[in-house]
Amino acid sequence: MKVLIAVDGSPHGEAAIRSVAKRPWPAGSEARVISVVDWTSGPGIRDSLPRNILDEMEEAGCGRARGIADRAIAIFREHETQVMPIDQIVVVGPAKTAILDEAERWGADLIVLGSHGYRGYRRFLLGSVSQAIAAQARCSVEIVRTPAIAAES
C-alpha cells in the first residue's frame, strides 16, 4: 500500500503523520510525506514581483517545506510500530492541486491529511484543502481530526 501524508507544519499535520505511524500496515507498504509551498495566498502576487524576489521567496518556501517534511519523518520514526520505507517530496503550487497530482503521479492508495477544522468565515476565506481532496481524489482519503486543536483554531 502506498500512503501519501500531507503535512503543513501544523499540529493537524503532525496528527496525520502520527496516525499513520501508529498502526500496522501490510508488508511492502511505503509512505511519502508531501509538503507544499502554496503560492495561492494573493491574487496576482507572482505577476507583481520582480523575478529575483520571487526566486528568493520560492527558495525560502522550499527550505521551510523541506524542514516541515524532515520533522514529519522524524515524528514518524519516533512513533512507527514497524519499519516502513518513507520519503518526502516538496512541491510548489496550490496545495489542493499539488497533493492530488502527486497522489495520482505516485500511484497512492491512500492520502492522509489533517483538518484545521475551520468553520464559517475562515473556511470561506481559506477554503478547505481536506474537503477538496476528499471530493476529488481518485484513491481513498483519510482526514485526521483533532477536536481539541480545532476548537482553538
PDB file of N, CA and C in Angstrom, residues 54-132:
ATOM      1  N   LEU A  54      10.916  36.759  -6.407  1.00  0.00           N
ATOM      2  CA  LEU A  54      10.139  35.514  -6.463  1.00  0.00           C
ATOM      3  C   LEU A  54      11.032  34.302  -6.248  1.00  0.00           C
ATOM      4  N   ASP A  55      12.215  34.313  -6.877  1.00  0.00           N
ATOM      5  CA  ASP A  55      13.154  33.195  -6.716  1.00  0.00           C
ATOM      6  C   ASP A  55      13.565  33.039  -5.256  1.00  0.00           C
ATOM      7  N   GLU A  56      13.851  34.160  -4.598  1.00  0.00           N
ATOM      8  CA  GLU A  56      14.240  34.120  -3.185  1.00  0.00           C
ATOM      9  C   GLU A  56      13.086  33.623  -2.313  1.00  0.00           C
ATOM     10  N   MET A  57      11.881  34.082  -2.603  1.00  0.00           N
ATOM     11  CA  MET A  57      10.716  33.643  -1.833  1.00  0.00           C
ATOM     12  C   MET A  57      10.474  32.143  -2.026  1.00  0.00           C
ATOM     13  N   GLU A  58      10.599  31.686  -3.257  1.00  0.00           N
ATOM     14  CA  GLU A  58      10.386  30.266  -3.531  1.00  0.00           C
ATOM     15  C   GLU A  58      11.461  29.422  -2.852  1.00  0.00           C
ATOM     16  N   GLU A  59      12.700  29.865  -2.910  1.00  0.00           N
ATOM     17  CA  GLU A  59      13.790  29.134  -2.259  1.00  0.00           C
ATOM     18  C   GLU A  59      13.559  29.053  -0.753  1.00  0.00           C
ATOM     19  N   ALA A  60      13.169  30.163  -0.150  1.00  0.00           N
ATOM     20  CA  ALA A  60      12.874  30.172   1.289  1.00  0.00           C
ATOM     21  C   ALA A  60      11.687  29.262   1.611  1.00  0.00           C
ATOM     22  N   GLY A  61      10.660  29.335   0.783  1.00  0.00           N
ATOM     23  CA  GLY A  61       9.488  28.487   0.987  1.00  0.00           C
ATOM     24  C   GLY A  61       9.822  27.007   0.874  1.00  0.00           C
ATOM     25  N   CYS A  62      10.652  26.670  -0.093  1.00  0.00           N
ATOM     26  CA  CYS A  62      11.059  25.272  -0.264  1.00  0.00           C
ATOM     27  C   CYS A  62      11.902  24.804   0.920  1.00  0.00           C
ATOM     28  N   GLY A  63      12.761  25.682   1.419  1.00  0.00           N
ATOM     29  CA  GLY A  63      13.558  25.333   2.588  1.00  0.00           C
ATOM     30  C   GLY A  63      12.678  25.063   3.797  1.00  0.00           C
ATOM     31  N   ARG A  64      11.690  25.914   3.980  1.00  0.00           N
ATOM     32  CA  ARG A  64      10.749  25.716   5.089  1.00  0.00           C
ATOM     33  C   ARG A  64       9.960  24.414   4.894  1.00  0.00           C
ATOM     34  N   ALA A  65       9.509  24.169   3.682  1.00  0.00           N
ATOM     35  CA  ALA A  65       8.741  22.957   3.398  1.00  0.00           C
ATOM     36  C   ALA A  65       9.591  21.697   3.621  1.00  0.00           C
ATOM     37  N   ARG A  66      10.869  21.740   3.235  1.00  0.00           N
ATOM     38  CA  ARG A  66      11.763  20.603   3.487  1.00  0.00           C
ATOM     39  C   ARG A  66      11.920  20.375   4.991  1.00  0.00           C
ATOM     40  N   GLY A  67      12.042  21.468   5.755  1.00  0.00           N
ATOM     41  CA  GLY A  67      12.133  21.349   7.206  1.00  0.00           C
ATOM     42  C   GLY A  67      10.885  20.718   7.805  1.00  0.00           C
ATOM     43  N   ILE A  68       9.733  21.106   7.300  1.00  0.00           N
ATOM     44  CA  ILE A  68       8.459  20.529   7.761  1.00  0.00           C
ATOM     45  C   ILE A  68       8.417  19.036   7.441  1.00  0.00           C
ATOM     46  N   ALA A  69       8.828  18.674   6.235  1.00  0.00           N
ATOM     47  CA  ALA A  69       8.829  17.255   5.846  1.00  0.00           C
ATOM     48  C   ALA A  69       9.841  16.461   6.677  1.00  0.00           C
ATOM     49  N   ASP A  70      11.020  17.037   6.920  1.00  0.00           N
ATOM     50  CA  ASP A  70      12.026  16.365   7.760  1.00  0.00           C
ATOM     51  C   ASP A  70      11.473  16.113   9.160  1.00  0.00           C
ATOM     52  N   ARG A  71      10.805  17.121   9.713  1.00  0.00           N
ATOM     53  CA  ARG A  71      10.218  16.983  11.054  1.00  0.00           C
ATOM     54  C   ARG A  71       9.137  15.904  11.050  1.00  0.00           C
ATOM     55  N   ALA A  72       8.332  15.870  10.005  1.00  0.00           N
ATOM     56  CA  ALA A  72       7.283  14.846   9.911  1.00  0.00           C
ATOM     57  C   ALA A  72       7.888  13.442   9.884  1.00  0.00           C
ATOM     58  N   ILE A  73       8.966  13.270   9.146  1.00  0.00           N
ATOM     59  CA  ILE A  73       9.609  11.954   9.083  1.00  0.00           C
ATOM     60  C   ILE A  73      10.198  11.595  10.446  1.00  0.00           C
ATOM     61  N   ALA A  74      10.775  12.563  11.146  1.00  0.00           N
ATOM     62  CA  ALA A  74      11.303  12.305  12.490  1.00  0.00           C
ATOM     63  C   ALA A  74      10.179  11.880  13.435  1.00  0.00           C
ATOM     64  N   ILE A  75       9.030  12.542  13.363  1.00  0.00           N
ATOM     65  CA  ILE A  75       7.875  12.165  14.185  1.00  0.00           C
ATOM     66  C   ILE A  75       7.421  10.758  13.821  1.00  0.00           C
ATOM     67  N   PHE A  76       7.389  10.474  12.536  1.00  0.00           N
ATOM     68  CA  PHE A  76       7.001   9.143  12.061  1.00  0.00           C
ATOM     69  C   PHE A  76       7.914   8.087  12.667  1.00  0.00           C
ATOM     70  N   ARG A  77       9.214   8.316  12.590  1.00  0.00           N
ATOM     71  CA  ARG A  77      10.189   7.350  13.109  1.00  0.00           C
ATOM     72  C   ARG A  77      10.042   7.146  14.622  1.00  0.00           C
ATOM     73  N   GLU A  78       9.690   8.200  15.351  1.00  0.00           N
ATOM     74  CA  GLU A  78       9.501   8.089  16.801  1.00  0.00           C
ATOM     75  C   GLU A  78       8.293   7.219  17.151  1.00  0.00           C
ATOM     76  N   HIS A  79       7.278   7.241  16.314  1.00  0.00           N
ATOM     77  CA  HIS A  79       6.013   6.587  16.641  1.00  0.00           C
ATOM     78  C   HIS A  79       5.720   5.315  15.842  1.00  0.00           C
ATOM     79  N   GLU A  80       6.534   5.002  14.851  1.00  0.00           N
ATOM     80  CA  GLU A  80       6.175   3.881  13.981  1.00  0.00           C
ATOM     81  C   GLU A  80       6.175   2.554  14.730  1.00  0.00           C
ATOM     82  N   THR A  81       5.218   1.710  14.394  1.00  0.00           N
ATOM     83  CA  THR A  81       5.090   0.404  15.022  1.00  0.00           C
ATOM     84  C   THR A  81       5.851  -0.667  14.249  1.00  0.00           C
ATOM     85  N   GLN A  82       6.256  -0.364  13.036  1.00  0.00           N
ATOM     86  CA  GLN A  82       7.031  -1.285  12.206  1.00  0.00           C
ATOM     87  C   GLN A  82       7.904  -0.441  11.280  1.00  0.00           C
ATOM     88  N   VAL A  83       8.911  -1.056  10.735  1.00  0.00           N
ATOM     89  CA  VAL A  83       9.773  -0.312   9.816  1.00  0.00           C
ATOM     90  C   VAL A  83       9.078  -0.263   8.453  1.00  0.00           C
ATOM     91  N   MET A  84       8.823   0.944   7.992  1.00  0.00           N
ATOM     92  CA  MET A  84       8.173   1.140   6.700  1.00  0.00           C
ATOM     93  C   MET A  84       8.965   2.211   5.953  1.00  0.00           C
ATOM     94  N   PRO A  85       9.329   1.957   4.709  1.00  0.00           N
ATOM     95  CA  PRO A  85      10.052   2.987   3.965  1.00  0.00           C
ATOM     96  C   PRO A  85       9.223   4.267   3.857  1.00  0.00           C
ATOM     97  N   ILE A  86       9.891   5.394   4.045  1.00  0.00           N
ATOM     98  CA  ILE A  86       9.218   6.682   3.938  1.00  0.00           C
ATOM     99  C   ILE A  86      10.175   7.669   3.283  1.00  0.00           C
ATOM    100  N   ASP A  87       9.642   8.466   2.362  1.00  0.00           N
ATOM    101  CA  ASP A  87      10.444   9.517   1.744  1.00  0.00           C
ATOM    102  C   ASP A  87       9.626  10.792   1.721  1.00  0.00           C
ATOM    103  N   GLN A  88      10.156  11.817   1.071  1.00  0.00           N
ATOM    104  CA  GLN A  88       9.465  13.101   1.065  1.00  0.00           C
ATOM    105  C   GLN A  88       9.572  13.760  -0.298  1.00  0.00           C
ATOM    106  N   ILE A  89       8.624  14.647  -0.511  1.00  0.00           N
ATOM    107  CA  ILE A  89       8.633  15.469  -1.713  1.00  0.00           C
ATOM    108  C   ILE A  89       8.121  16.860  -1.328  1.00  0.00           C
ATOM    109  N   VAL A  90       8.748  17.857  -1.911  1.00  0.00           N
ATOM    110  CA  VAL A  90       8.313  19.245  -1.744  1.00  0.00           C
ATOM    111  C   VAL A  90       7.814  19.714  -3.100  1.00  0.00           C
ATOM    112  N   VAL A  91       6.631  20.305  -3.118  1.00  0.00           N
ATOM    113  CA  VAL A  91       6.010  20.744  -4.364  1.00  0.00           C
ATOM    114  C   VAL A  91       5.605  22.203  -4.235  1.00  0.00           C
ATOM    115  N   VAL A  92       5.797  22.962  -5.298  1.00  0.00           N
ATOM    116  CA  VAL A  92       5.377  24.361  -5.330  1.00  0.00           C
ATOM    117  C   VAL A  92       4.072  24.449  -6.114  1.00  0.00           C
ATOM    118  N   GLY A  93       3.063  25.067  -5.526  1.00  0.00           N
ATOM    119  CA  GLY A  93       1.785  25.238  -6.207  1.00  0.00           C
ATOM    120  C   GLY A  93       0.645  25.258  -5.218  1.00  0.00           C
ATOM    121  N   PRO A  94      -0.566  25.368  -5.713  1.00  0.00           N
ATOM    122  CA  PRO A  94      -1.728  25.323  -4.826  1.00  0.00           C
ATOM    123  C   PRO A  94      -1.795  23.967  -4.115  1.00  0.00           C
ATOM    124  N   ALA A  95      -2.004  23.972  -2.816  1.00  0.00           N
ATOM    125  CA  ALA A  95      -1.949  22.744  -2.026  1.00  0.00           C
ATOM    126  C   ALA A  95      -2.900  21.665  -2.545  1.00  0.00           C
ATOM    127  N   LYS A  96      -4.129  22.036  -2.821  1.00  0.00           N
ATOM    128  CA  LYS A  96      -5.112  21.049  -3.267  1.00  0.00           C
ATOM    129  C   LYS A  96      -4.641  20.330  -4.526  1.00  0.00           C
ATOM    130  N   THR A  97      -4.209  21.107  -5.502  1.00  0.00           N
ATOM    131  CA  THR A  97      -3.769  20.545  -6.778  1.00  0.00           C
ATOM    132  C   THR A  97      -2.498  19.735  -6.612  1.00  0.00           C
ATOM    133  N   ALA A  98      -1.541  20.266  -5.850  1.00  0.00           N
ATOM    134  CA  ALA A  98      -0.255  19.585  -5.665  1.00  0.00           C
ATOM    135  C   ALA A  98      -0.434  18.217  -5.026  1.00  0.00           C
ATOM    136  N   ILE A  99      -1.276  18.136  -4.003  1.00  0.00           N
ATOM    137  CA  ILE A  99      -1.486  16.860  -3.313  1.00  0.00           C
ATOM    138  C   ILE A  99      -2.194  15.864  -4.229  1.00  0.00           C
ATOM    139  N   LEU A 100      -3.231  16.307  -4.908  1.00  0.00           N
ATOM    140  CA  LEU A 100      -3.949  15.412  -5.823  1.00  0.00           C
ATOM    141  C   LEU A 100      -3.061  14.949  -6.965  1.00  0.00           C
ATOM    142  N   ASP A 101      -2.276  15.855  -7.536  1.00  0.00           N
ATOM    143  CA  ASP A 101      -1.390  15.492  -8.641  1.00  0.00           C
ATOM    144  C   ASP A 101      -0.321  14.497  -8.203  1.00  0.00           C
ATOM    145  N   GLU A 102       0.260  14.714  -7.018  1.00  0.00           N
ATOM    146  CA  GLU A 102       1.291  13.788  -6.527  1.00  0.00           C
ATOM    147  C   GLU A 102       0.695  12.426  -6.217  1.00  0.00           C
ATOM    148  N   ALA A 103      -0.491  12.396  -5.641  1.00  0.00           N
ATOM    149  CA  ALA A 103      -1.149  11.110  -5.368  1.00  0.00           C
ATOM    150  C   ALA A 103      -1.353  10.332  -6.661  1.00  0.00           C
ATOM    151  N   GLU A 104      -1.776  11.019  -7.690  1.00  0.00           N
ATOM    152  CA  GLU A 104      -2.001  10.373  -8.992  1.00  0.00           C
ATOM    153  C   GLU A 104      -0.676   9.919  -9.620  1.00  0.00           C
ATOM    154  N   ARG A 105       0.311  10.816  -9.606  1.00  0.00           N
ATOM    155  CA  ARG A 105       1.603  10.521 -10.231  1.00  0.00           C
ATOM    156  C   ARG A 105       2.300   9.350  -9.538  1.00  0.00           C
ATOM    157  N   TRP A 106       2.275   9.332  -8.204  1.00  0.00           N
ATOM    158  CA  TRP A 106       2.970   8.316  -7.420  1.00  0.00           C
ATOM    159  C   TRP A 106       2.163   7.014  -7.338  1.00  0.00           C
ATOM    160  N   GLY A 107       0.886   7.077  -7.609  1.00  0.00           N
ATOM    161  CA  GLY A 107       0.022   5.896  -7.508  1.00  0.00           C
ATOM    162  C   GLY A 107      -0.396   5.591  -6.083  1.00  0.00           C
ATOM    163  N   ALA A 108      -0.675   6.632  -5.313  1.00  0.00           N
ATOM    164  CA  ALA A 108      -1.063   6.453  -3.912  1.00  0.00           C
ATOM    165  C   ALA A 108      -2.370   5.674  -3.802  1.00  0.00           C
ATOM    166  N   ASP A 109      -2.420   4.815  -2.795  1.00  0.00           N
ATOM    167  CA  ASP A 109      -3.650   4.091  -2.473  1.00  0.00           C
ATOM    168  C   ASP A 109      -4.467   4.838  -1.428  1.00  0.00           C
ATOM    169  N   LEU A 110      -3.782   5.706  -0.679  1.00  0.00           N
ATOM    170  CA  LEU A 110      -4.433   6.429   0.408  1.00  0.00           C
ATOM    171  C   LEU A 110      -3.729   7.767   0.602  1.00  0.00           C
ATOM    172  N   ILE A 111      -4.512   8.819   0.778  1.00  0.00           N
ATOM    173  CA  ILE A 111      -3.996  10.134   1.156  1.00  0.00           C
ATOM    174  C   ILE A 111      -4.455  10.374   2.588  1.00  0.00           C
ATOM    175  N   VAL A 112      -3.511  10.764   3.448  1.00  0.00           N
ATOM    176  CA  VAL A 112      -3.840  11.081   4.844  1.00  0.00           C
ATOM    177  C   VAL A 112      -3.448  12.532   5.080  1.00  0.00           C
ATOM    178  N   LEU A 113      -4.379  13.309   5.642  1.00  0.00           N
ATOM    179  CA  LEU A 113      -4.083  14.700   5.963  1.00  0.00           C
ATOM    180  C   LEU A 113      -4.920  15.129   7.149  1.00  0.00           C
ATOM    181  N   GLY A 114      -4.450  16.160   7.809  1.00  0.00           N
ATOM    182  CA  GLY A 114      -5.174  16.698   8.954  1.00  0.00           C
ATOM    183  C   GLY A 114      -6.179  17.731   8.511  1.00  0.00           C
ATOM    184  N   SER A 115      -7.128  17.988   9.380  1.00  0.00           N
ATOM    185  CA  SER A 115      -8.130  19.020   9.126  1.00  0.00           C
ATOM    186  C   SER A 115      -7.943  20.129  10.135  1.00  0.00           C
ATOM    187  N   HIS A 116      -7.904  21.368   9.658  1.00  0.00           N
ATOM    188  CA  HIS A 116      -7.794  22.512  10.556  1.00  0.00           C
ATOM    189  C   HIS A 116      -9.109  22.806  11.260  1.00  0.00           C
ATOM    190  N   GLY A 117     -10.196  22.279  10.738  1.00  0.00           N
ATOM    191  CA  GLY A 117     -11.490  22.463  11.384  1.00  0.00           C
ATOM    192  C   GLY A 117     -12.052  23.867  11.268  1.00  0.00           C
ATOM    193  N   TYR A 118     -11.652  24.595  10.226  1.00  0.00           N
ATOM    194  CA  TYR A 118     -12.187  25.942  10.043  1.00  0.00           C
ATOM    195  C   TYR A 118     -13.683  25.890   9.798  1.00  0.00           C
ATOM    196  N   ARG A 119     -14.369  26.870  10.311  1.00  0.00           N
ATOM    197  CA  ARG A 119     -15.808  26.986  10.129  1.00  0.00           C
ATOM    198  C   ARG A 119     -16.134  28.405   9.679  1.00  0.00           C
ATOM    199  N   GLY A 120     -17.296  28.557   9.103  1.00  0.00           N
ATOM    200  CA  GLY A 120     -17.825  29.877   8.772  1.00  0.00           C
ATOM    201  C   GLY A 120     -16.926  30.721   7.895  1.00  0.00           C
ATOM    202  N   TYR A 121     -16.671  31.929   8.355  1.00  0.00           N
ATOM    203  CA  TYR A 121     -15.938  32.929   7.571  1.00  0.00           C
ATOM    204  C   TYR A 121     -14.510  32.480   7.242  1.00  0.00           C
ATOM    205  N   ARG A 122     -13.820  31.885   8.216  1.00  0.00           N
ATOM    206  CA  ARG A 122     -12.447  31.425   7.961  1.00  0.00           C
ATOM    207  C   ARG A 122     -12.422  30.345   6.884  1.00  0.00           C
ATOM    208  N   ARG A 123     -13.397  29.463   6.919  1.00  0.00           N
ATOM    209  CA  ARG A 123     -13.451  28.408   5.911  1.00  0.00           C
ATOM    210  C   ARG A 123     -13.730  29.004   4.536  1.00  0.00           C
ATOM    211  N   PHE A 124     -14.621  29.994   4.498  1.00  0.00           N
ATOM    212  CA  PHE A 124     -14.939  30.664   3.241  1.00  0.00           C
ATOM    213  C   PHE A 124     -13.688  31.333   2.658  1.00  0.00           C
ATOM    214  N   LEU A 125     -12.937  32.033   3.512  1.00  0.00           N
ATOM    215  CA  LEU A 125     -11.746  32.742   3.044  1.00  0.00           C
ATOM    216  C   LEU A 125     -10.603  31.806   2.685  1.00  0.00           C
ATOM    217  N   LEU A 126     -10.357  30.808   3.522  1.00  0.00           N
ATOM    218  CA  LEU A 126      -9.190  29.951   3.355  1.00  0.00           C
ATOM    219  C   LEU A 126      -9.472  28.700   2.540  1.00  0.00           C
ATOM    220  N   GLY A 127     -10.728  28.341   2.411  1.00  0.00           N
ATOM    221  CA  GLY A 127     -11.058  27.114   1.703  1.00  0.00           C
ATOM    222  C   GLY A 127     -10.772  25.915   2.593  1.00  0.00           C
ATOM    223  N   SER A 128     -11.040  24.763   2.087  1.00  0.00           N
ATOM    224  CA  SER A 128     -10.764  23.538   2.827  1.00  0.00           C
ATOM    225  C   SER A 128     -10.006  22.589   1.920  1.00  0.00           C
ATOM    226  N   VAL A 129      -8.714  22.453   2.195  1.00  0.00           N
ATOM    227  CA  VAL A 129      -7.891  21.528   1.418  1.00  0.00           C
ATOM    228  C   VAL A 129      -8.408  20.110   1.611  1.00  0.00           C
ATOM    229  N   SER A 130      -8.679  19.735   2.866  1.00  0.00           N
ATOM    230  CA  SER A 130      -9.118  18.363   3.122  1.00  0.00           C
ATOM    231  C   SER A 130     -10.439  18.047   2.420  1.00  0.00           C
ATOM    232  N   GLN A 131     -11.362  18.989   2.417  1.00  0.00           N
ATOM    233  CA  GLN A 131     -12.645  18.761   1.748  1.00  0.00           C
ATOM    234  C   GLN A 131     -12.458  18.579   0.242  1.00  0.00           C
ATOM    235  N   ALA A 132     -11.639  19.426  -0.363  1.00  0.00           N
ATOM    236  CA  ALA A 132     -11.388  19.328  -1.806  1.00  0.00           C
ATOM    237  C   ALA A 132     -10.716  18.010  -2.151  1.00  0.00           C
TER     238      ALA A 132
END
